mmCIF file of N, CA and C in Angstrom:
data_model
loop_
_atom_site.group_PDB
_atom_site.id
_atom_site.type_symbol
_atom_site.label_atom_id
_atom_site.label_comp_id
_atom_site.label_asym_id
_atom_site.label_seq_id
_atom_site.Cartn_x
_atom_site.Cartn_y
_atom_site.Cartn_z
ATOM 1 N N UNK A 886 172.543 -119.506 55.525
ATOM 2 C CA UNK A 886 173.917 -119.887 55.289
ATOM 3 C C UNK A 886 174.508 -120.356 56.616
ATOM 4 N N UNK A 887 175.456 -121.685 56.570
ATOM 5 C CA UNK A 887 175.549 -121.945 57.641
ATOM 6 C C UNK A 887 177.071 -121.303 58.542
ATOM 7 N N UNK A 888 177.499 -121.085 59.767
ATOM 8 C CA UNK A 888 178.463 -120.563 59.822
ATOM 9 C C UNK A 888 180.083 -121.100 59.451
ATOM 10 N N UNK A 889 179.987 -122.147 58.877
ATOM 11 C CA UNK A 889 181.022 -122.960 58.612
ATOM 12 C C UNK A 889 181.430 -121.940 57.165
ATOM 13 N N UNK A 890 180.173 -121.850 56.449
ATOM 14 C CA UNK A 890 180.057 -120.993 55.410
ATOM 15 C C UNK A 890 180.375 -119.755 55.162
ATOM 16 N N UNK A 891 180.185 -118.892 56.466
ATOM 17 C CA UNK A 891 180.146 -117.661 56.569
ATOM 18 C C UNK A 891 181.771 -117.453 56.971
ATOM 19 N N UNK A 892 182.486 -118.132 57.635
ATOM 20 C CA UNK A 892 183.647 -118.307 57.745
ATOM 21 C C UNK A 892 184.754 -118.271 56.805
ATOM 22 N N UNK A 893 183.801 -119.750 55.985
ATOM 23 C CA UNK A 893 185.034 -120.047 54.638
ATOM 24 C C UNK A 893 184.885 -118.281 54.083
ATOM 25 N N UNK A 894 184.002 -117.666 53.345
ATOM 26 C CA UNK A 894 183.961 -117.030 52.362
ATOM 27 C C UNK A 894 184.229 -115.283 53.461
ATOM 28 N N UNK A 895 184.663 -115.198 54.851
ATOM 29 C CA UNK A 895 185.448 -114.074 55.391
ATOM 30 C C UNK A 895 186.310 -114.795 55.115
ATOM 31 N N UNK A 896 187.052 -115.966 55.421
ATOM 32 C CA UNK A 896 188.596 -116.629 55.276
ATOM 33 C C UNK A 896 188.887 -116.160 53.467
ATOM 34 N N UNK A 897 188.232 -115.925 52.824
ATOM 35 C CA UNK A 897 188.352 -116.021 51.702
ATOM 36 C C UNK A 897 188.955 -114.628 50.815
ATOM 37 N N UNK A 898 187.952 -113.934 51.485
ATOM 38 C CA UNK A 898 188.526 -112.279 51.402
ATOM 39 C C UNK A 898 189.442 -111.943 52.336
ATOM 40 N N UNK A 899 189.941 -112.598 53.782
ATOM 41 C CA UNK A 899 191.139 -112.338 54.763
ATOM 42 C C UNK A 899 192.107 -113.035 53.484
ATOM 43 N N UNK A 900 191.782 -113.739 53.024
ATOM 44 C CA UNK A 900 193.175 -113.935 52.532
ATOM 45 C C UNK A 900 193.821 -113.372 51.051
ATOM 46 N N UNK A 901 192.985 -112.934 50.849
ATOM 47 C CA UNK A 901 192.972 -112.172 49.345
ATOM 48 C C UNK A 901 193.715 -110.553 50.116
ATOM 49 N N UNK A 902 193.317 -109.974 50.942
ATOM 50 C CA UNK A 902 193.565 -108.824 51.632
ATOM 51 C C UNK A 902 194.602 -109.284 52.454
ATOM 52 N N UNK A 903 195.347 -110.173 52.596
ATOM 53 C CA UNK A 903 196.442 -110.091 53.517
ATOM 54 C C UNK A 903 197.811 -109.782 52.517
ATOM 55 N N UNK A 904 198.183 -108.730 52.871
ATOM 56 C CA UNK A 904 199.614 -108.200 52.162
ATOM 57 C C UNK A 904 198.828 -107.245 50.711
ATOM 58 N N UNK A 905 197.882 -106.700 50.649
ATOM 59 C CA UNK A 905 197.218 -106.341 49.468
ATOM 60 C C UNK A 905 197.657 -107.058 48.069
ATOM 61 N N UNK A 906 196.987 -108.327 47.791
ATOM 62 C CA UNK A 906 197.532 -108.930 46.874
ATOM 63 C C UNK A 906 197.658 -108.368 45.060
ATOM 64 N N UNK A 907 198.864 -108.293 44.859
ATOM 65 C CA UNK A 907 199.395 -107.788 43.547
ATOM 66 C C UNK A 907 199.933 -109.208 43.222
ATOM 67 N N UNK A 908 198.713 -109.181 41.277
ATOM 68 C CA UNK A 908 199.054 -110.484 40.677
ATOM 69 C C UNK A 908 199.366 -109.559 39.013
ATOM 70 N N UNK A 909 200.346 -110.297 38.631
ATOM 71 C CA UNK A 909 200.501 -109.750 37.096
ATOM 72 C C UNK A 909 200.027 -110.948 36.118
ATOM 73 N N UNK A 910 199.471 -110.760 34.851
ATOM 74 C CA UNK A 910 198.422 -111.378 34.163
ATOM 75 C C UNK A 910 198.769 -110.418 33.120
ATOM 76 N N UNK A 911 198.368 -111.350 31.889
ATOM 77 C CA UNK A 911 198.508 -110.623 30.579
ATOM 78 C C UNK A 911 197.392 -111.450 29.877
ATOM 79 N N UNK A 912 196.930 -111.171 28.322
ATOM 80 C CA UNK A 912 195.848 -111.346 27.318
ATOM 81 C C UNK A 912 195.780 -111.131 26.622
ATOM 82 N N UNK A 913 195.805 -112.313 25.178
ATOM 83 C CA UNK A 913 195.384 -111.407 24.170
ATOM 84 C C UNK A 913 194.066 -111.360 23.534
ATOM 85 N N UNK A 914 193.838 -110.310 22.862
ATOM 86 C CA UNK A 914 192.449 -109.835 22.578
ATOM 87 C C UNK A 914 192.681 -109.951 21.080
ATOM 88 N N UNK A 915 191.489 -110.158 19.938
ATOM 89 C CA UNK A 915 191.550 -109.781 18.821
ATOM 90 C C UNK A 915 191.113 -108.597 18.535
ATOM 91 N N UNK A 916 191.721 -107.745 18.392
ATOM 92 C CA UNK A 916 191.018 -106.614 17.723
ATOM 93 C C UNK A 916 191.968 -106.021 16.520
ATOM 94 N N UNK A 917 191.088 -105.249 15.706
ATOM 95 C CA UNK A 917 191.785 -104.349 14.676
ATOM 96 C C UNK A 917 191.656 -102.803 15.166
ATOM 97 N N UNK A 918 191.760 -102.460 16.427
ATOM 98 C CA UNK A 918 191.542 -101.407 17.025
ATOM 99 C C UNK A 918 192.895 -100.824 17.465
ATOM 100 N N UNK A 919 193.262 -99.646 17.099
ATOM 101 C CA UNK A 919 194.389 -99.158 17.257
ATOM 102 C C UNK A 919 195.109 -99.411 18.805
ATOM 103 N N UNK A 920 194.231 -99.223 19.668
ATOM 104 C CA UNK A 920 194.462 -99.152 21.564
ATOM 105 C C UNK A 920 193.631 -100.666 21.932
ATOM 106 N N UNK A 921 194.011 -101.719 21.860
ATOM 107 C CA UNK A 921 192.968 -103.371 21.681
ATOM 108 C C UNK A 921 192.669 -102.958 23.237
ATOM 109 N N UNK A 922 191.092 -103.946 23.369
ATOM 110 C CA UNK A 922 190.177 -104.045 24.727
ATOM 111 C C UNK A 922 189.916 -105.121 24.897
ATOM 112 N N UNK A 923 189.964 -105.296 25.952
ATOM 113 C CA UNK A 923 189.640 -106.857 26.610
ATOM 114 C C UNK A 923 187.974 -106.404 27.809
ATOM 115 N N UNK A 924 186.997 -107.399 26.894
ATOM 116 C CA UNK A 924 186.030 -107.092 27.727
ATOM 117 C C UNK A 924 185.573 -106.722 28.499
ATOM 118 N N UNK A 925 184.480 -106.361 29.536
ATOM 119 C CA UNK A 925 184.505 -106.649 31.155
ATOM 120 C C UNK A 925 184.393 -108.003 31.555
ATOM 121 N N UNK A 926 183.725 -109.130 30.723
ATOM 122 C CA UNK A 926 183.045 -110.158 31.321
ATOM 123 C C UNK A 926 184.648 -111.192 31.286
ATOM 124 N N UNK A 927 185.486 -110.642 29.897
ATOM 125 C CA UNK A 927 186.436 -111.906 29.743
ATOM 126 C C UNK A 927 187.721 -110.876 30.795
ATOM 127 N N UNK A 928 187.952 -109.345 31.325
ATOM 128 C CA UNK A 928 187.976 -109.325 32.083
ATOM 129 C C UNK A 928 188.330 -109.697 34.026
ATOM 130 N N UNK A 929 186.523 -109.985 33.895
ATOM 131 C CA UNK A 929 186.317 -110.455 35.132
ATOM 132 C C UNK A 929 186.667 -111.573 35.262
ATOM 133 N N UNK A 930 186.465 -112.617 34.142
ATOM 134 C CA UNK A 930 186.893 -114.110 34.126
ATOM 135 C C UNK A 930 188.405 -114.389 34.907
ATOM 136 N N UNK A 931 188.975 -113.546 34.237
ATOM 137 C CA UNK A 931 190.723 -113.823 34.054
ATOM 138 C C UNK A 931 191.237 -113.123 35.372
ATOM 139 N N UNK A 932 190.580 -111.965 35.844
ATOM 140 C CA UNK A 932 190.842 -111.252 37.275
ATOM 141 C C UNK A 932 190.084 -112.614 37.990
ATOM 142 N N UNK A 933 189.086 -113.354 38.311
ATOM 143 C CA UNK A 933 188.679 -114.297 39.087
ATOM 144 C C UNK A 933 189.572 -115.633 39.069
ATOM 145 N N UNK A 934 190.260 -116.166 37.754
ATOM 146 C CA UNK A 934 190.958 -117.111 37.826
ATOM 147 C C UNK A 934 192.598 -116.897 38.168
ATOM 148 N N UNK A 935 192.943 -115.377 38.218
ATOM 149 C CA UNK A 935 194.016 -115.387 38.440
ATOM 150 C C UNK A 935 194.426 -114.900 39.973
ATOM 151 N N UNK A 936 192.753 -114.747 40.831
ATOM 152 C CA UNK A 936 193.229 -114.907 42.227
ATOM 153 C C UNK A 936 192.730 -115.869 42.928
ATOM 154 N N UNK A 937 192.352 -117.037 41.645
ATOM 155 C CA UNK A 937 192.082 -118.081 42.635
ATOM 156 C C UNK A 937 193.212 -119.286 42.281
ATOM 157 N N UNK A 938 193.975 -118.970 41.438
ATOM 158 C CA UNK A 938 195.073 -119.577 41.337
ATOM 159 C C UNK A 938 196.347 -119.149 42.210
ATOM 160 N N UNK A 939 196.615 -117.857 42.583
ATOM 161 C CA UNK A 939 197.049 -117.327 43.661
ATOM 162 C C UNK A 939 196.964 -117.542 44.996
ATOM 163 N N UNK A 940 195.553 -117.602 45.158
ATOM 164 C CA UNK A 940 195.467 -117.779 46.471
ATOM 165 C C UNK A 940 195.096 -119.652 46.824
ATOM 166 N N UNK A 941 195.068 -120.025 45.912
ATOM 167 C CA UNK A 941 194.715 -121.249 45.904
ATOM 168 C C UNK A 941 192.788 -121.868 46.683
ATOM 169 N N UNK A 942 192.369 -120.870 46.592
ATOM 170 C CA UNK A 942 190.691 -120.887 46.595
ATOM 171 C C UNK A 942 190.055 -121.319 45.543
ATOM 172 N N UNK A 943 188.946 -121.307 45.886
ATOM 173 C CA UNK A 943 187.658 -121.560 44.275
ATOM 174 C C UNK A 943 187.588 -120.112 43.683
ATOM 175 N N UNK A 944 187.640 -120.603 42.452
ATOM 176 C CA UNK A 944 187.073 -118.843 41.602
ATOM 177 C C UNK A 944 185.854 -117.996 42.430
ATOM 178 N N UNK A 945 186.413 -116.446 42.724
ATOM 179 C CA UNK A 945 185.536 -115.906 43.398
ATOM 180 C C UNK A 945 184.917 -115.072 41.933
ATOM 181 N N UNK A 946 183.497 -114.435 42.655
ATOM 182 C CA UNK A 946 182.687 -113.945 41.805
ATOM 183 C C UNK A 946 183.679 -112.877 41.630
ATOM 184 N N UNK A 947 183.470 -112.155 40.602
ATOM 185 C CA UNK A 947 184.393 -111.036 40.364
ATOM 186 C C UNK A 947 183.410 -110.670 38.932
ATOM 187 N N UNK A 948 183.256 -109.068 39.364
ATOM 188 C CA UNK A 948 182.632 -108.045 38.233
ATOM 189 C C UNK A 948 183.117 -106.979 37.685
ATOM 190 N N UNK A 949 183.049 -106.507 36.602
ATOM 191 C CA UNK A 949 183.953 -105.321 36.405
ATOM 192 C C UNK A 949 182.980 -104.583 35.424
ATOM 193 N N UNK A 950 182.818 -103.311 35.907
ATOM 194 C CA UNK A 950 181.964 -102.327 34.870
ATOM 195 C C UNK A 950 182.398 -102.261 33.343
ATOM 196 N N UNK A 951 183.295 -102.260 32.755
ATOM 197 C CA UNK A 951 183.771 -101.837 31.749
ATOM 198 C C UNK A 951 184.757 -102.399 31.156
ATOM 199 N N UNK A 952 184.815 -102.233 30.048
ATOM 200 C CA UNK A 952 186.192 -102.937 29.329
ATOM 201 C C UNK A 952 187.379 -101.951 29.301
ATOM 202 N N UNK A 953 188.414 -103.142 29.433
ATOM 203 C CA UNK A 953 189.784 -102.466 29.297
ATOM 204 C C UNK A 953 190.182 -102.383 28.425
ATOM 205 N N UNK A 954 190.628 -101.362 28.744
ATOM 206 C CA UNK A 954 191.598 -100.376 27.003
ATOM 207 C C UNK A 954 192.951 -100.456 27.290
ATOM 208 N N UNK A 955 193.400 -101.237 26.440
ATOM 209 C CA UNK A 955 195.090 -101.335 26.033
ATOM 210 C C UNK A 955 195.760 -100.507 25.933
ATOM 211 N N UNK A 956 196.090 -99.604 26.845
ATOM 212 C CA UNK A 956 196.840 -98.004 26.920
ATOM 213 C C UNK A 956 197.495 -98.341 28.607
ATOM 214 N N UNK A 957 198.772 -97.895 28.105
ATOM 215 C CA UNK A 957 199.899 -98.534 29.616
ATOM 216 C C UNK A 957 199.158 -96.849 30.479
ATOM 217 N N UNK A 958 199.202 -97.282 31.905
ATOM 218 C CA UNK A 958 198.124 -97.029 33.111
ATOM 219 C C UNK A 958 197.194 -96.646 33.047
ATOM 220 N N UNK A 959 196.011 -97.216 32.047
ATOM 221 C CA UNK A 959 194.750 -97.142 31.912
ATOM 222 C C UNK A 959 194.492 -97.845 33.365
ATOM 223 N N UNK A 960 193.515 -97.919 34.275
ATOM 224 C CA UNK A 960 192.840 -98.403 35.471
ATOM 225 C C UNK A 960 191.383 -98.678 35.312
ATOM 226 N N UNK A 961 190.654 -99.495 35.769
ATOM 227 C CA UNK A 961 189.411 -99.966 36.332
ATOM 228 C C UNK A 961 189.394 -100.862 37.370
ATOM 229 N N UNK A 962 188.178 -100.481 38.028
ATOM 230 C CA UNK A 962 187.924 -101.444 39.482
ATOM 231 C C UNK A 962 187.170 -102.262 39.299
ATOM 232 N N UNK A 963 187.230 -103.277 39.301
ATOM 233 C CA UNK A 963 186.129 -104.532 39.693
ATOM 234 C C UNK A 963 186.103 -104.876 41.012
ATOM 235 N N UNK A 964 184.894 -105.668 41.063
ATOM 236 C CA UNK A 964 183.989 -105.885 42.539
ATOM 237 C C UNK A 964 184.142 -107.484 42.545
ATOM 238 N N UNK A 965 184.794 -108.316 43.997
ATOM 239 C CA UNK A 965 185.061 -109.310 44.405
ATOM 240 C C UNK A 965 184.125 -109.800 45.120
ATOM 241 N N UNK A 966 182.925 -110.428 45.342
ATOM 242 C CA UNK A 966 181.951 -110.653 45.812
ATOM 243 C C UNK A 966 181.602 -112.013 46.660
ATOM 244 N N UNK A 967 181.737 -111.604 48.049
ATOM 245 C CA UNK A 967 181.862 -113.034 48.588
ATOM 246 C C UNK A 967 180.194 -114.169 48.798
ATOM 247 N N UNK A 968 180.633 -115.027 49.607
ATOM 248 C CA UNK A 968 179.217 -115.817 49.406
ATOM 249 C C UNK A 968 177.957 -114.798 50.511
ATOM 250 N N UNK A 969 178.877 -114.539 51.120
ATOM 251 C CA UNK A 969 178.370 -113.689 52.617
ATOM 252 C C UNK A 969 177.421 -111.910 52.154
ATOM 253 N N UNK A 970 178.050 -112.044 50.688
ATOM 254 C CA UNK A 970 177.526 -110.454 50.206
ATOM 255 C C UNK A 970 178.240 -109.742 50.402
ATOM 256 N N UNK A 971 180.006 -109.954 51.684
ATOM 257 C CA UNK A 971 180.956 -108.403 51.547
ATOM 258 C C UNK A 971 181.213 -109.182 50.225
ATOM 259 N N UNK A 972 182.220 -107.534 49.998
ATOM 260 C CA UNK A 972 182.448 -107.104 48.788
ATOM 261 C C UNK A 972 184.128 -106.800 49.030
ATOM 262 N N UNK A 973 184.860 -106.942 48.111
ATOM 263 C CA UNK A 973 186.674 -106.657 48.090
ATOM 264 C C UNK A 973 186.499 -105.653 46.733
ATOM 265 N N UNK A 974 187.243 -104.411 46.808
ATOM 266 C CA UNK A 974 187.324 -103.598 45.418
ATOM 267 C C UNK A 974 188.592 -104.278 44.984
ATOM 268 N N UNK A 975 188.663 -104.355 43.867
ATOM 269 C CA UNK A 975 190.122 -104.922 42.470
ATOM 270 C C UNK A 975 190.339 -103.813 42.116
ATOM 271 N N UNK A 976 191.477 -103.413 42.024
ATOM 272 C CA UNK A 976 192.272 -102.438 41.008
ATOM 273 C C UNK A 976 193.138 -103.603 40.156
ATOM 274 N N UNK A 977 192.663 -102.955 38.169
ATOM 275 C CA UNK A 977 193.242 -103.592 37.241
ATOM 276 C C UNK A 977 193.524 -102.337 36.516
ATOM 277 N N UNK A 978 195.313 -102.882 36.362
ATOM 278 C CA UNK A 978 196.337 -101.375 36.004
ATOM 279 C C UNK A 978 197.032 -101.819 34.715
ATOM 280 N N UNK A 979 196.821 -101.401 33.683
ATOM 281 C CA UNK A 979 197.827 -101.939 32.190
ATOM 282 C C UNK A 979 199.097 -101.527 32.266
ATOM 283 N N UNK A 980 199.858 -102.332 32.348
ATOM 284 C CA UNK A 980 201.210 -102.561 32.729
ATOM 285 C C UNK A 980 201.741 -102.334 31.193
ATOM 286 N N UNK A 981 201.445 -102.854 29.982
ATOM 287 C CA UNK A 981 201.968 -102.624 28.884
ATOM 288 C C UNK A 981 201.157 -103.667 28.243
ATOM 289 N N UNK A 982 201.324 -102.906 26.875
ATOM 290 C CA UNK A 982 200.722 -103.522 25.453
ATOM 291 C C UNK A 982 201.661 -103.796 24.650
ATOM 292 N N UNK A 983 201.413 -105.238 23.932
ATOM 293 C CA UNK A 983 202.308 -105.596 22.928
ATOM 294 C C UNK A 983 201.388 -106.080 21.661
ATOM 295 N N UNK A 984 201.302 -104.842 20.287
ATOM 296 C CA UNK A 984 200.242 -105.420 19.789
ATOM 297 C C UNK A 984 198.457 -105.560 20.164
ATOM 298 N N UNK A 985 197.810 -107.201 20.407
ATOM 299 C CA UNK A 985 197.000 -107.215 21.249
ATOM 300 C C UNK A 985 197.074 -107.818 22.077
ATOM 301 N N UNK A 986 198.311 -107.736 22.834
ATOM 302 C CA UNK A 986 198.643 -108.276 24.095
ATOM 303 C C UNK A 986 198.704 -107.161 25.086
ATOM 304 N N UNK A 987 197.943 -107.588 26.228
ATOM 305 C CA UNK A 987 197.566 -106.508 27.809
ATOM 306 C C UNK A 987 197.967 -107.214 28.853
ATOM 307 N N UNK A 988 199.550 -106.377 28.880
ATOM 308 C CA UNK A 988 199.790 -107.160 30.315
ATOM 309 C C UNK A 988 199.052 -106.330 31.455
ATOM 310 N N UNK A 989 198.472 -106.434 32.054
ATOM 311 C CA UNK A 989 197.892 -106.007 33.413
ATOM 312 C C UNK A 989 198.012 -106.718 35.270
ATOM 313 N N UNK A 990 198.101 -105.458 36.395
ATOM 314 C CA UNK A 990 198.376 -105.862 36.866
ATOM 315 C C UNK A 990 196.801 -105.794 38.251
ATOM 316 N N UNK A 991 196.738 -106.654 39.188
ATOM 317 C CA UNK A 991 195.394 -107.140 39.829
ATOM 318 C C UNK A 991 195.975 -106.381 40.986
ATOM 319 N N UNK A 992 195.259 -105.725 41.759
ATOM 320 C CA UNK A 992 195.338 -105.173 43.256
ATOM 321 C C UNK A 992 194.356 -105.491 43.952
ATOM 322 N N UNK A 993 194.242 -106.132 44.773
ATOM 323 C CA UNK A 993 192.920 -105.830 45.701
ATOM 324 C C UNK A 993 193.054 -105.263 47.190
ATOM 325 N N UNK A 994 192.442 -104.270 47.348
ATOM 326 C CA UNK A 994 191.842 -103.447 48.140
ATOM 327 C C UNK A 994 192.445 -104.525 49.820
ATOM 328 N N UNK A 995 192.944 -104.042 50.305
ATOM 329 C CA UNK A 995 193.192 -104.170 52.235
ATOM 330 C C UNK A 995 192.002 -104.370 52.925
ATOM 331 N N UNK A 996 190.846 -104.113 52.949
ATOM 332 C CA UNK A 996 189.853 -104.036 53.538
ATOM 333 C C UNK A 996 188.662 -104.274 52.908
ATOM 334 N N UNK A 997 187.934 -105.353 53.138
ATOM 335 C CA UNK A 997 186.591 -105.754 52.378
ATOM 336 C C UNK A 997 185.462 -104.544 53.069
ATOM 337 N N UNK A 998 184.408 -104.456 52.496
ATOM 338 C CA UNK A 998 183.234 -104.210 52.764
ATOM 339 C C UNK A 998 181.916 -105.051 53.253
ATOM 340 N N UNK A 999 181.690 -104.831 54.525
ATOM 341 C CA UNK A 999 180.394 -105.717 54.534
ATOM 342 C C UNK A 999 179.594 -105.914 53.737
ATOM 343 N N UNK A 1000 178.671 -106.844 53.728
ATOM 344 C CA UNK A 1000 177.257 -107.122 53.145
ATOM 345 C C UNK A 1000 176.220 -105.926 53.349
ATOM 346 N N UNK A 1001 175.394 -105.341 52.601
ATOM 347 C CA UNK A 1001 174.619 -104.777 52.818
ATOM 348 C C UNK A 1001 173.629 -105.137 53.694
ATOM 349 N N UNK A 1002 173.294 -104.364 54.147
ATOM 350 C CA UNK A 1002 171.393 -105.158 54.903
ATOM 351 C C UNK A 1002 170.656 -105.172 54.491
#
């Protein structure tokens, strides 16, 4: 990777981590489920496009273990994954349900994690 590279994608997580960025985002899900869930994968999608519309970057990788459950301060963390291999933790917080609508809100973590070795 070249360092022009290694740059963009620390510039990428410095800027996602500057001011711990809080984005609010909502979704609706179909379900006939009393408490509605929004995937991990559709999720991760919508946490990746809604901090790259924020920050005005390319969609970063973004993963999330589990699906969210439509219950106001339900929490899960997803993993922000740069080209470099650090890593940014996401906090995603349900702000409120309307129906199968999940408003939720995006945190990410002050401090990335290096790349493993």
């Amino acid at each position: 990777m070249t360092t022009a590279r290694l740059r963009t994608a620390a510039w990428s997580l410095t800027t996602l981590t500057a001011g711990a960025l809080l984005v609010g985002c909502s979704v609706s899900v179909g379900s006939g489920d009393a408490e509605p869930k929004l995937s991990s994968d559709k999720l991760a999608a919508t946490v990746a496009q809604k901090l790259a519309d924020t920050t005005g970057r390319p969609k970063p990788d973004v993963t999330c273990p589990e699906d969210l459950v439509g219950k106001v301060g339900t929490t899960t963390r997803c993993t922000l994954t740069a080209g470099d291999g650090s890593s940014l933790g996401v906090t995603v917080t349900v702000s409120s349900v309307d129906g199968d609508r999940i408003d939720f809100d995006i945190k990410a973590d002050e401090t990335a994690s290096p790349a493993a070795n």
